[in-house]
PDB file of C-alpha atoms in Angstrom:
ATOM      1  CA  MET I1432      16.366 -25.665 -41.798  1.00 43.00           C
ATOM      2  CA  ALA I1433      13.942 -27.277 -44.176  1.00 46.00           C
ATOM      3  CA  THR I1434      14.485 -27.021 -47.958  1.00 48.00           C
ATOM      4  CA  ARG I1435      12.442 -27.947 -50.974  1.00 43.00           C
ATOM      5  CA  GLY I1436      13.303 -29.453 -54.307  1.00 42.00           C
ATOM      6  CA  ASN I1437      11.966 -28.789 -57.808  1.00 41.00           C
ATOM      7  CA  ASP I1438       8.658 -30.473 -56.985  1.00 41.00           C
ATOM      8  CA  LEU I1439       7.906 -27.793 -54.423  1.00 50.00           C
ATOM      9  CA  SER I1440       4.500 -26.139 -54.628  1.00 54.00           C
ATOM     10  CA  GLY I1441       3.010 -23.167 -52.766  1.00 77.00           C
ATOM     11  CA  LYS I1442       3.555 -19.406 -52.650  1.00 85.00           C
ATOM     12  CA  CYS I1443       6.515 -17.478 -51.262  1.00 87.00           C
ATOM     13  CA  GLY I1444       5.854 -15.704 -47.948  1.00 82.00           C
ATOM     14  CA  ALA I1445       7.525 -12.544 -49.347  1.00 82.00           C
ATOM     15  CA  CYS I1446       6.762 -12.176 -53.071  1.00 85.00           C
ATOM     16  CA  ARG I1447       3.715 -14.504 -53.160  1.00 82.00           C
ATOM     17  CA  ARG I1448       5.036 -16.292 -56.287  1.00 84.00           C
ATOM     18  CA  LYS I1449       5.262 -20.067 -56.557  1.00 84.00           C
ATOM     19  CA  VAL I1450       8.220 -21.602 -54.692  1.00 82.00           C
ATOM     20  CA  SER I1451      10.159 -24.351 -56.427  1.00 81.00           C
ATOM     21  CA  GLN I1452      13.372 -24.052 -54.396  1.00 79.00           C
ATOM     22  CA  GLY I1453      13.930 -22.220 -51.118  1.00 82.00           C
ATOM     23  CA  THR I1454      13.787 -22.469 -47.362  1.00 83.00           C
ATOM     24  CA  GLY I1455      11.105 -22.510 -44.666  1.00 83.00           C
ATOM     25  CA  CYS I1456      10.741 -20.458 -41.471  1.00 85.00           C
ATOM     26  CA  GLU I1457      11.130 -22.541 -38.300  1.00 81.00           C
ATOM     27  CA  ASP I1458       8.363 -20.577 -36.495  1.00 80.00           C
ATOM     28  CA  CYS I1459       5.528 -19.747 -38.901  1.00 83.00           C
ATOM     29  CA  GLY I1460       6.234 -22.558 -41.442  1.00 79.00           C
ATOM     30  CA  LEU I1461       6.014 -20.286 -44.518  1.00 85.00           C
ATOM     31  CA  TRP I1462       8.312 -20.964 -47.464  1.00 84.00           C
ATOM     32  CA  PHE I1463      10.532 -18.403 -49.211  1.00 83.00           C
ATOM     33  CA  HIS I1464      12.704 -18.270 -52.350  1.00 83.00           C
ATOM     34  CA  TRP I1465      16.420 -18.266 -51.617  1.00 80.00           C
ATOM     35  CA  GLU I1466      16.685 -14.700 -52.877  1.00 79.00           C
ATOM     36  CA  CYS I1467      13.601 -13.591 -50.876  1.00 82.00           C
ATOM     37  CA  SER I1468      14.956 -15.122 -47.696  1.00 79.00           C
ATOM     38  CA  GLY I1469      18.348 -13.437 -48.067  1.00 75.00           C
ATOM     39  CA  THR I1470      20.180 -16.745 -47.619  1.00 75.00           C
ATOM     40  CA  ASN I1471      21.320 -19.638 -49.811  1.00 69.00           C
ATOM     41  CA  SER I1472      21.434 -23.425 -49.921  1.00 66.00           C
ATOM     42  CA  ASP I1473      24.900 -23.473 -48.320  1.00 64.00           C
ATOM     43  CA  LEU I1474      23.283 -22.437 -45.012  1.00 61.00           C
ATOM     44  CA  ALA I1475      20.419 -24.901 -45.254  1.00 61.00           C
ATOM     45  CA  ILE I1476      21.555 -26.844 -42.167  1.00 60.00           C
ATOM     46  CA  LEU I1477      21.006 -23.785 -39.951  1.00 69.00           C
ATOM     47  CA  PRO I1478      17.582 -22.856 -38.521  1.00 77.00           C
ATOM     48  CA  TRP I1479      16.172 -19.815 -40.305  1.00 80.00           C
ATOM     49  CA  TYR I1480      13.446 -17.352 -39.250  1.00 80.00           C
ATOM     50  CA  CYS I1481      11.607 -14.862 -41.425  1.00 86.00           C
ATOM     51  CA  ASN I1482      11.630 -11.114 -40.639  1.00 82.00           C
ATOM     52  CA  SER I1483       8.091 -11.189 -39.201  1.00 84.00           C
ATOM     53  CA  CYS I1484       8.984 -13.911 -36.693  1.00 87.00           C
ATOM     54  CA  VAL I1485      12.257 -12.192 -35.785  1.00 85.00           C
ATOM     55  CA  GLN I1486      10.390  -8.940 -35.107  1.00 85.00           C
ATOM     56  CA  ALA I1487       7.771 -10.808 -33.060  1.00 87.00           C
ATOM     57  CA  LYS I1488      10.546 -12.289 -30.885  1.00 86.00           C
ATOM     58  CA  VAL I1489      12.061  -8.819 -30.376  1.00 88.00           C
ATOM     59  CA  ILE I1490       8.676  -7.351 -29.391  1.00 90.00           C
ATOM     60  CA  LYS I1491       8.009 -10.192 -26.958  1.00 87.00           C
ATOM     61  CA  LYS I1492      11.405  -9.687 -25.330  1.00 87.00           C
ATOM     62  CA  GLN I1493      10.795  -5.946 -25.038  1.00 90.00           C
ATOM     63  CA  GLU I1494       7.387  -6.549 -23.442  1.00 90.00           C
ATOM     64  CA  GLU I1495       8.975  -8.887 -20.890  1.00 89.00           C
ATOM     65  CA  THR I1496      11.602  -6.236 -20.132  1.00 90.00           C
ATOM     66  CA  ILE I1497       8.911  -3.560 -19.659  1.00 92.00           C
ATOM     67  CA  LEU I1498       6.930  -5.856 -17.349  1.00 90.00           C
ATOM     68  CA  SER I1499      10.056  -6.558 -15.300  1.00 89.00           C
ATOM     69  CA  LEU I1500      10.793  -2.819 -15.026  1.00 91.00           C
ATOM     70  CA  LYS I1501       7.206  -2.139 -13.915  1.00 91.00           C
ATOM     71  CA  ARG I1502       7.556  -4.700 -11.146  1.00 89.00           C
ATOM     72  CA  GLU I1503      10.827  -3.159 -10.006  1.00 89.00           C
ATOM     73  CA  LEU I1504       9.194   0.288 -10.073  1.00 91.00           C
ATOM     74  CA  GLU I1505       6.332  -0.902  -7.847  1.00 89.00           C
ATOM     75  CA  LEU I1506       8.838  -2.401  -5.400  1.00 88.00           C
ATOM     76  CA  ALA I1507      10.786   0.857  -5.389  1.00 88.00           C
ATOM     77  CA  ARG I1508       7.617   2.856  -4.711  1.00 89.00           C
ATOM     78  CA  THR I1509       6.767   0.532  -1.829  1.00 87.00           C
ATOM     79  CA  GLU I1510      10.246   0.988  -0.342  1.00 86.00           C
ATOM     80  CA  ILE I1511       9.935   4.773  -0.723  1.00 88.00           C
ATOM     81  CA  ASP I1512       6.617   4.713   1.138  1.00 85.00           C
ATOM     82  CA  LEU I1513       8.206   2.647   3.913  1.00 84.00           C
ATOM     83  CA  LEU I1514      11.050   5.175   4.157  1.00 84.00           C
ATOM     84  CA  LYS I1515       8.536   8.034   4.248  1.00 82.00           C
ATOM     85  CA  GLY I1516       6.781   6.277   7.101  1.00 78.00           C
ATOM     86  CA  GLU I1517      10.071   5.962   8.988  1.00 74.00           C
ATOM     87  CA  LEU I1518      10.907   9.631   8.340  1.00 74.00           C
ATOM     88  CA  ASN I1519       7.465  10.613   9.599  1.00 71.00           C
ATOM     89  CA  LEU I1520       8.206   8.625  12.756  1.00 66.00           C
ATOM     90  CA  VAL I1521      11.505  10.504  13.141  1.00 61.00           C
ATOM     91  CA  ASP I1522       9.803  13.876  12.554  1.00 64.00           C
ATOM     92  CA  ASN I1523       7.490  13.204  15.464  1.00 65.00           C
ATOM     93  CA  CYS I1524      10.385  12.764  17.894  1.00 61.00           C
ATOM     94  CA  PRO I1525      11.197  15.669  20.284  1.00 58.00           C
ATOM     95  CA  GLU I1526      13.661  18.208  18.958  1.00 58.00           C
ATOM     96  CA  GLU I1527      16.479  17.396  21.361  1.00 53.00           C
ATOM     97  CA  PHE I1528      16.531  13.807  20.080  1.00 51.00           C
ATOM     98  CA  ARG I1529      17.222  14.973  16.537  1.00 52.00           C
ATOM     99  CA  THR I1530      20.160  16.642  14.793  1.00 50.00           C
ATOM    100  CA  VAL I1531      20.408  18.256  11.385  1.00 46.00           C
ATOM    101  CA  SER I1532      23.422  17.321   9.255  1.00 44.00           C
ATOM    102  CA  ASN I1533      23.934  18.287   5.598  1.00 45.00           C
ATOM    103  CA  SER I1534      20.266  19.327   5.371  1.00 44.00           C
ATOM    104  CA  ARG I1535      19.247  15.741   6.164  1.00 46.00           C
ATOM    105  CA  ARG I1536      17.553  14.763   9.425  1.00 46.00           C
ATOM    106  CA  LYS I1537      19.106  11.940  11.365  1.00 45.00           C
ATOM    107  CA  LEU I1538      17.988  10.290  14.568  1.00 44.00           C
ATOM    108  CA  LYS I1539      20.569  10.983  17.242  1.00 44.00           C
ATOM    109  CA  LYS I1540      19.052   8.985  20.071  1.00 47.00           C
ATOM    110  CA  VAL I1541      15.814   7.074  20.040  1.00 46.00           C
ATOM    111  CA  PRO I1542      14.735   4.913  22.996  1.00 48.00           C
ATOM    112  CA  SER I1543      12.838   1.685  22.430  1.00 47.00           C
ATOM    113  CA  SER I1544       9.580   3.480  23.211  1.00 44.00           C
ATOM    114  CA  LEU I1545       8.544   6.892  21.900  1.00 45.00           C
ATOM    115  CA  ASP I1546       6.692   7.766  25.105  1.00 47.00           C
ATOM    116  CA  PHE I1547       9.017  10.654  25.977  1.00 45.00           C
ATOM    117  CA  LYS I1548       8.720  12.532  29.246  1.00 46.00           C
ATOM    118  CA  PHE I1549      10.659  15.702  30.002  1.00 43.00           C
ATOM    119  CA  ALA I1550      11.009  17.875  33.103  1.00 44.00           C
ATOM    120  CA  LEU I1551      10.584  21.558  32.239  1.00 43.00           C
ATOM    121  CA  THR I1552      13.514  23.799  33.224  1.00 42.00           C
ATOM    122  CA  ASN I1553      14.125  27.507  33.670  1.00 43.00           C
ATOM    123  CA  ARG I1554      17.011  29.257  31.975  1.00 41.00           C
ATOM    124  CA  PHE I1555      19.439  28.744  34.896  1.00 41.00           C
ATOM    125  CA  GLU I1556      19.067  25.291  36.439  1.00 42.00           C
ATOM    126  CA  PRO I1557      16.681  22.305  36.528  1.00 44.00           C
ATOM    127  CA  LEU I1558      13.548  22.728  38.633  1.00 41.00           C
ATOM    128  CA  ALA I1559      14.349  19.513  40.491  1.00 43.00           C
ATOM    129  CA  MET I1560      17.479  21.149  41.986  1.00 42.00           C
ATOM    130  CA  LEU I1561      15.756  24.274  43.318  1.00 41.00           C
ATOM    131  CA  GLU I1562      15.297  24.527  47.098  1.00 45.00           C
ATOM    132  CA  PRO I1563      11.681  24.905  48.210  1.00 47.00           C
ATOM    133  CA  GLN I1564      10.933  28.428  49.413  1.00 48.00           C
ATOM    134  CA  THR I1565       8.942  27.600  52.551  1.00 47.00           C
ATOM    135  CA  ASP I1566       9.249  28.487  56.209  1.00 49.00           C
ATOM    136  CA  GLY I1567       8.104  25.107  57.505  1.00 47.00           C
ATOM    137  CA  ASP I1568       8.431  21.546  56.299  1.00 48.00           C
ATOM    138  CA  ALA I1569       9.623  20.942  52.785  1.00 46.00           C
ATOM    139  CA  ILE I1570       6.981  20.112  50.192  1.00 47.00           C
ATOM    140  CA  ASP I1571       7.297  18.095  47.020  1.00 49.00           C
ATOM    141  CA  GLN I1572       8.048  20.226  44.001  1.00 52.00           C
ATOM    142  CA  PRO I1573       5.809  19.264  41.040  1.00 54.00           C
ATOM    143  CA  VAL I1574       7.631  18.182  37.891  1.00 54.00           C
ATOM    144  CA  LEU I1575       5.750  19.123  34.716  1.00 54.00           C
ATOM    145  CA  GLU I1576       5.843  16.501  31.988  1.00 59.00           C
ATOM    146  CA  ALA I1577       5.235  16.794  28.260  1.00 62.00           C
ATOM    147  CA  LYS I1578       2.286  14.625  27.278  1.00 73.00           C
ATOM    148  CA  PRO I1579       3.347  12.138  24.573  1.00 83.00           C
ATOM    149  CA  LYS I1580       1.467  12.033  21.310  1.00 86.00           C
ATOM    150  CA  ARG I1581      -0.879   9.160  20.652  1.00 89.00           C
ATOM    151  CA  LYS I1582       0.287   6.979  17.799  1.00 91.00           C
ATOM    152  CA  ILE I1583      -1.746   5.892  14.774  1.00 93.00           C
ATOM    153  CA  LEU I1584      -0.412   3.331  12.289  1.00 93.00           C
ATOM    154  CA  VAL I1585      -2.230   3.124   8.927  1.00 93.00           C
ATOM    155  CA  LEU I1586      -1.666  -0.117   6.991  1.00 92.00           C
ATOM    156  CA  GLY I1587      -3.291  -0.705   3.624  1.00 90.00           C
ATOM    157  CA  SER I1588      -3.205  -1.709  -0.005  1.00 88.00           C
ATOM    158  CA  SER I1589      -3.775   0.786  -2.829  1.00 85.00           C
ATOM    159  CA  HIS I1590      -6.839   2.101  -0.966  1.00 86.00           C
ATOM    160  CA  GLY I1591      -4.488   3.393   1.752  1.00 85.00           C
ATOM    161  CA  ARG I1592      -2.695   5.810  -0.588  1.00 87.00           C
ATOM    162  CA  GLY I1593      -3.064   9.373   0.762  1.00 90.00           C
ATOM    163  CA  ILE I1594      -5.085   8.365   3.843  1.00 91.00           C
ATOM    164  CA  GLY I1595      -2.199   8.908   6.273  1.00 90.00           C
ATOM    165  CA  GLN I1596      -1.743  12.593   5.395  1.00 90.00           C
ATOM    166  CA  ARG I1597      -5.471  13.254   5.533  1.00 91.00           C
ATOM    167  CA  LEU I1598      -5.853  11.461   8.855  1.00 91.00           C
ATOM    168  CA  GLN I1599      -3.018  13.504  10.381  1.00 91.00           C
ATOM    169  CA  LYS I1600      -4.934  16.698   9.554  1.00 90.00           C
ATOM    170  CA  ALA I1601      -8.153  15.216  10.868  1.00 89.00           C
ATOM    171  CA  MET I1602      -6.709  14.103  14.202  1.00 90.00           C
ATOM    172  CA  GLY I1603      -4.585  17.152  14.983  1.00 88.00           C
ATOM    173  CA  ASP I1604      -1.280  17.652  16.766  1.00 89.00           C
ATOM    174  CA  ALA I1605      -2.190  15.317  19.644  1.00 88.00           C
ATOM    175  CA  TYR I1606      -1.628  12.347  17.322  1.00 91.00           C
ATOM    176  CA  ALA I1607       1.325  11.108  15.292  1.00 91.00           C
ATOM    177  CA  VAL I1608       0.227   9.220  12.148  1.00 92.00           C
ATOM    178  CA  THR I1609       2.465   6.780  10.274  1.00 91.00           C
ATOM    179  CA  SER I1610       1.181   5.358   6.978  1.00 89.00           C
ATOM    180  CA  ILE I1611       2.433   2.291   5.076  1.00 90.00           C
ATOM    181  CA  PHE I1612       0.594   0.959   2.016  1.00 82.00           C
ATOM    182  CA  LYS I1613       1.408  -1.893  -0.333  1.00 86.00           C
ATOM    183  CA  PRO I1614      -0.181  -1.649  -3.808  1.00 85.00           C
ATOM    184  CA  ASN I1615      -2.182  -4.681  -4.933  1.00 85.00           C
ATOM    185  CA  ALA I1616      -1.394  -6.599  -1.715  1.00 87.00           C
ATOM    186  CA  ASP I1617      -3.839  -9.024  -0.126  1.00 88.00           C
ATOM    187  CA  LEU I1618      -4.775  -8.804   3.554  1.00 88.00           C
ATOM    188  CA  SER I1619      -2.148 -11.258   4.772  1.00 87.00           C
ATOM    189  CA  ASN I1620       0.601  -9.197   3.083  1.00 88.00           C
ATOM    190  CA  VAL I1621      -0.813  -5.873   4.285  1.00 89.00           C
ATOM    191  CA  THR I1622      -0.758  -7.034   7.925  1.00 90.00           C
ATOM    192  CA  GLY I1623       2.234  -9.375   7.739  1.00 88.00           C
ATOM    193  CA  ASP I1624       4.431  -7.136   9.939  1.00 89.00           C
ATOM    194  CA  ILE I1625       1.660  -5.690  12.116  1.00 91.00           C
ATOM    195  CA  GLY I1626       2.975  -7.286  15.296  1.00 89.00           C
ATOM    196  CA  LYS I1627       6.440  -5.783  14.867  1.00 89.00           C
ATOM    197  CA  LEU I1628       5.188  -2.378  13.689  1.00 91.00           C
ATOM    198  CA  CYS I1629       2.885  -1.826  16.693  1.00 90.00           C
ATOM    199  CA  LYS I1630       5.075  -3.492  19.316  1.00 88.00           C
ATOM    200  CA  GLY I1631       5.429  -0.292  21.373  1.00 89.00           C
ATOM    201  CA  PHE I1632       1.755   0.676  21.140  1.00 92.00           C
ATOM    202  CA  SER I1633      -0.619   0.915  24.093  1.00 90.00           C
ATOM    203  CA  LYS I1634      -4.371   1.147  24.586  1.00 90.00           C
ATOM    204  CA  GLU I1635      -4.043   4.877  23.844  1.00 89.00           C
ATOM    205  CA  ASP I1636      -2.868   4.142  20.305  1.00 92.00           C
ATOM    206  CA  GLN I1637      -4.560   2.899  17.132  1.00 92.00           C
ATOM    207  CA  VAL I1638      -3.873   0.651  14.136  1.00 93.00           C
ATOM    208  CA  VAL I1639      -6.020   1.361  11.050  1.00 93.00           C
ATOM    209  CA  ILE I1640      -6.287  -1.268   8.279  1.00 92.00           C
ATOM    210  CA  VAL I1641      -7.466   0.098   4.913  1.00 92.00           C
ATOM    211  CA  GLY I1642      -7.772  -2.436   2.099  1.00 82.00           C
ATOM    212  CA  GLY I1643      -6.331  -5.878   1.510  1.00 80.00           C
ATOM    213  CA  PRO I1644      -9.341  -8.195   1.849  1.00 80.00           C
ATOM    214  CA  GLY I1645     -10.671  -6.941  -1.500  1.00 83.00           C
ATOM    215  CA  ASN I1646      -7.529  -8.214  -3.252  1.00 82.00           C
ATOM    216  CA  SER I1647      -7.771 -11.491  -1.315  1.00 84.00           C
ATOM    217  CA  LEU I1648     -11.371 -11.892  -2.490  1.00 81.00           C
ATOM    218  CA  GLU I1649     -10.597 -11.059  -6.127  1.00 81.00           C
ATOM    219  CA  ARG I1650      -7.918 -13.751  -6.234  1.00 85.00           C
ATOM    220  CA  ASN I1651     -10.127 -16.297  -4.505  1.00 84.00           C
ATOM    221  CA  LEU I1652     -13.921 -15.890  -4.485  1.00 82.00           C
ATOM    222  CA  ASN I1653     -14.024 -18.520  -1.713  1.00 83.00           C
ATOM    223  CA  TYR I1654     -11.740 -16.387   0.486  1.00 86.00           C
ATOM    224  CA  GLN I1655     -12.209 -16.923   4.238  1.00 83.00           C
ATOM    225  CA  ILE I1656     -11.488 -13.774   6.256  1.00 84.00           C
ATOM    226  CA  GLU I1657     -11.665 -15.479   9.662  1.00 83.00           C
ATOM    227  CA  LYS I1658      -8.084 -16.771   9.618  1.00 85.00           C
ATOM    228  CA  ASP I1659      -6.585 -13.351   8.840  1.00 85.00           C
ATOM    229  CA  LEU I1660      -8.753 -11.686  11.507  1.00 86.00           C
ATOM    230  CA  SER I1661      -7.692 -14.209  14.121  1.00 85.00           C
ATOM    231  CA  ASP I1662      -4.024 -13.551  13.310  1.00 87.00           C
ATOM    232  CA  ILE I1663      -4.529  -9.761  13.497  1.00 88.00           C
ATOM    233  CA  ALA I1664      -6.411 -10.034  16.804  1.00 86.00           C
ATOM    234  CA  GLN I1665      -3.642 -12.108  18.340  1.00 86.00           C
ATOM    235  CA  LYS I1666      -0.845  -9.719  17.331  1.00 89.00           C
ATOM    236  CA  THR I1667      -2.678  -6.517  18.383  1.00 89.00           C
ATOM    237  CA  SER I1668      -4.285  -7.503  21.687  1.00 87.00           C
ATOM    238  CA  HIS I1669      -2.288  -4.758  23.496  1.00 91.00           C
ATOM    239  CA  THR I1670      -3.687  -1.874  21.405  1.00 91.00           C
ATOM    240  CA  ASN I1671      -6.750  -0.830  19.342  1.00 91.00           C
ATOM    241  CA  VAL I1672      -7.537  -1.686  15.718  1.00 91.00           C
ATOM    242  CA  ARG I1673      -9.929   0.007  13.265  1.00 91.00           C
ATOM    243  CA  PHE I1674     -10.711  -2.341  10.377  1.00 89.00           C
ATOM    244  CA  VAL I1675     -12.176  -0.669   7.276  1.00 91.00           C
ATOM    245  CA  GLY I1676     -14.775  -2.866   5.576  1.00 87.00           C
ATOM    246  CA  LEU I1677     -14.659  -3.917   1.924  1.00 87.00           C
ATOM    247  CA  PHE I1678     -15.594  -1.302  -0.686  1.00 89.00           C
ATOM    248  CA  TRP I1679     -18.168  -1.910  -3.405  1.00 87.00           C
ATOM    249  CA  ARG I1680     -16.558  -3.034  -6.673  1.00 85.00           C
ATOM    250  CA  HIS I1681     -18.021  -0.732  -9.317  1.00 87.00           C
ATOM    251  CA  ASP I1682     -15.502  -2.031 -11.846  1.00 85.00           C
ATOM    252  CA  LYS I1683     -16.614  -5.653 -11.316  1.00 84.00           C
ATOM    253  CA  PRO I1684     -20.161  -5.506  -9.932  1.00 85.00           C
ATOM    254  CA  TRP I1685     -20.592  -9.278 -10.085  1.00 84.00           C
ATOM    255  CA  ILE I1686     -18.176  -9.543  -7.108  1.00 84.00           C
ATOM    256  CA  ASN I1687     -20.401  -7.397  -4.860  1.00 86.00           C
ATOM    257  CA  ARG I1688     -22.398 -10.401  -3.664  1.00 86.00           C
ATOM    258  CA  CYS I1689     -19.179 -11.791  -2.199  1.00 87.00           C
ATOM    259  CA  VAL I1690     -18.237  -8.333  -0.866  1.00 87.00           C
ATOM    260  CA  ARG I1691     -21.518  -8.144   1.054  1.00 87.00           C
ATOM    261  CA  GLU I1692     -20.966 -11.619   2.472  1.00 86.00           C
ATOM    262  CA  ILE I1693     -17.390 -10.837   3.575  1.00 84.00           C
ATOM    263  CA  ASN I1694     -18.534  -7.636   5.332  1.00 85.00           C
ATOM    264  CA  LEU I1695     -21.212  -9.588   7.233  1.00 86.00           C
ATOM    265  CA  ARG I1696     -18.721 -12.278   8.187  1.00 83.00           C
ATOM    266  CA  LEU I1697     -16.259  -9.574   9.259  1.00 82.00           C
ATOM    267  CA  GLU I1698     -18.630  -8.219  11.911  1.00 80.00           C
ATOM    268  CA  ARG I1699     -19.644 -11.703  13.028  1.00 80.00           C
ATOM    269  CA  SER I1700     -16.027 -12.894  13.218  1.00 78.00           C
ATOM    270  CA  LEU I1701     -14.961 -10.001  15.450  1.00 76.00           C
ATOM    271  CA  VAL I1702     -17.343 -11.354  18.057  1.00 74.00           C
ATOM    272  CA  GLU I1703     -16.443 -15.001  17.560  1.00 68.00           C
ATOM    273  CA  VAL I1704     -12.657 -14.542  17.799  1.00 63.00           C
ATOM    274  CA  GLY I1705     -12.990 -12.419  20.935  1.00 64.00           C
ATOM    275  CA  ALA I1706     -11.523  -9.317  19.284  1.00 71.00           C
ATOM    276  CA  ALA I1707     -13.047  -6.647  21.524  1.00 80.00           C
ATOM    277  CA  HIS I1708     -10.160  -4.313  20.665  1.00 86.00           C
ATOM    278  CA  ILE I1709     -11.032  -4.379  16.923  1.00 88.00           C
ATOM    279  CA  ASP I1710     -13.822  -2.188  15.532  1.00 87.00           C
ATOM    280  CA  ALA I1711     -15.153  -2.508  11.981  1.00 87.00           C
ATOM    281  CA  ILE I1712     -15.732   0.720  10.049  1.00 90.00           C
ATOM    282  CA  ASP I1713     -18.792   0.603   7.783  1.00 90.00           C
ATOM    283  CA  VAL I1714     -18.073   2.146   4.357  1.00 89.00           C
ATOM    284  CA  SER I1715     -21.457   1.446   2.738  1.00 88.00           C
ATOM    285  CA  SER I1716     -22.162   5.211   2.770  1.00 91.00           C
ATOM    286  CA  ILE I1717     -19.394   5.829   0.203  1.00 90.00           C
ATOM    287  CA  LEU I1718     -21.171   6.378  -3.130  1.00 90.00           C
ATOM    288  CA  ARG I1719     -20.297   5.566  -6.747  1.00 89.00           C
ATOM    289  CA  SER I1720     -19.602   9.259  -7.364  1.00 89.00           C
ATOM    290  CA  GLU I1721     -16.868   9.055  -4.726  1.00 91.00           C
ATOM    291  CA  HIS I1722     -14.961   6.450  -6.728  1.00 90.00           C
ATOM    292  CA  THR I1723     -12.686   7.008  -9.691  1.00 90.00           C
ATOM    293  CA  VAL I1724     -13.963   6.566 -13.250  1.00 87.00           C
ATOM    294  CA  HIS I1725     -12.828   2.954 -13.478  1.00 86.00           C
ATOM    295  CA  GLY I1726     -14.762   2.234 -10.264  1.00 83.00           C
ATOM    296  CA  LEU I1727     -12.136   0.414  -8.170  1.00 84.00           C
ATOM    297  CA  HIS I1728     -10.395   3.083  -6.080  1.00 88.00           C
ATOM    298  CA  LEU I1729     -11.683   6.142  -4.245  1.00 91.00           C
ATOM    299  CA  ASN I1730     -11.316   9.607  -5.736  1.00 91.00           C
ATOM    300  CA  PRO I1731     -10.184  12.543  -3.508  1.00 91.00           C
ATOM    301  CA  ARG I1732     -13.737  13.151  -2.304  1.00 91.00           C
ATOM    302  CA  GLY I1733     -14.118   9.479  -1.401  1.00 91.00           C
ATOM    303  CA  LYS I1734     -10.806   9.498   0.456  1.00 91.00           C
ATOM    304  CA  ASP I1735     -11.991  12.563   2.391  1.00 93.00           C
ATOM    305  CA  LYS I1736     -15.141  10.739   3.472  1.00 91.00           C
ATOM    306  CA  LEU I1737     -13.202   7.588   4.397  1.00 92.00           C
ATOM    307  CA  THR I1738     -10.784   9.656   6.480  1.00 93.00           C
ATOM    308  CA  ARG I1739     -13.696  11.292   8.283  1.00 92.00           C
ATOM    309  CA  LEU I1740     -15.235   7.880   9.043  1.00 92.00           C
ATOM    310  CA  ILE I1741     -11.914   6.666  10.476  1.00 93.00           C
ATOM    311  CA  ALA I1742     -11.429   9.822  12.565  1.00 92.00           C
ATOM    312  CA  GLU I1743     -14.981   9.612  13.911  1.00 90.00           C
ATOM    313  CA  SER I1744     -14.433   5.977  14.842  1.00 89.00           C
ATOM    314  CA  ILE I1745     -11.259   6.857  16.760  1.00 90.00           C
ATOM    315  CA  LYS I1746     -12.605   9.972  18.486  1.00 85.00           C
ATOM    316  CA  GLY I1747     -16.092   8.598  18.976  1.00 80.00           C
ATOM    317  CA  ARG I1748     -17.892  11.674  17.683  1.00 54.00           C
ATOM    318  CA  HIS I1749     -18.893  13.421  14.460  1.00 48.00           C
ATOM    319  CA  ILE I1750     -16.108  15.422  12.826  1.00 47.00           C
ATOM    320  CA  PRO I1751     -17.137  18.145  10.342  1.00 45.00           C
ATOM    321  CA  VAL I1752     -15.205  18.272   7.096  1.00 42.00           C
ATOM    322  CA  VAL I1753     -14.843  21.015   4.517  1.00 37.00           C
ATOM    323  CA  MET I1754     -14.634  19.790   0.922  1.00 37.00           C
ATOM    324  CA  GLY I1755     -12.630  21.722  -1.596  1.00 37.00           C
ATOM    325  CA  VAL I1756      -9.361  21.908  -3.449  1.00 32.00           C
ATOM    326  CA  GLN I1757      -7.582  21.749  -0.109  1.00 35.00           C
ATOM    327  CA  ASN I1758      -9.253  19.657   2.574  1.00 38.00           C
ATOM    328  CA  HIS I1759      -8.997  20.602   6.226  1.00 35.00           C
ATOM    329  CA  PHE I1760     -10.393  18.526   9.061  1.00 33.00           C
ATOM    330  CA  LEU I1761     -11.435  19.912  12.421  1.00 32.00           C
ATOM    331  CA  GLY I1762     -10.071  17.932  15.372  1.00 33.00           C
TER     332      GLY I1762
END
């Protein structure tokens, strides 16, 4: 702690009167009378801080705590979305593979693949055990099989929020949609587990990527999308991928020149890397009025249009959509 003698000049940081004897704050450097500082010369060897600096330190610590809690909240939300995706996967399993215990669904038996096939039975015995009712040679008895649902995996950043539920309505009961989105994630993080998540997929199934390259571009205006596309193409060669193009940045319009360039390189790269199983979805028809006020994300009407574009890309035909408070898609 710094102290001053009788030759001290200057004004007190509290009462604004001239200071002849007192102490100085270690942070702001202002001087205070002993009585104004609430201390005395016996404690002069200790560092001393004025009330304003002490309060500033408290506020800074509180802001750091709030920021840490926000990060933990985002991680918790991401984990909840992952769990919802897993529960959605369980809900799409046949009934006899599930049990209900304490009002909570649990998977009783799940094979490595969800391509379930079942022989239909009558109320007495399996059809396969019935004797053919013929007078001549025996004939093969047909075994009816339940057609498995086609699987759709939606991976995305913040733009993927709410797309999974909408796409399930758009595609109908013949499809099972699982949605996982990671807020504020770049493309490499969005698709980091794509190989593991679509391991059991076939050419009848789909992976939809919504968002990610926009965050990559914002963090690096020299972002090269080719490397990420090559990695995605390699891990998904056994199935189909629908890659949603970059959205216009109405919140930062100066980035749109780079957005246009990335979208052009996206289409060109799909040819160069030999990714015939990946189709790019053009989103240039989504208007400013279909974005939120701040201009970054899509509003409900924009999400409806995006869902329709994805569904049309998968089904290969135009799908009518009814806009309103509740949105219903016709499969």
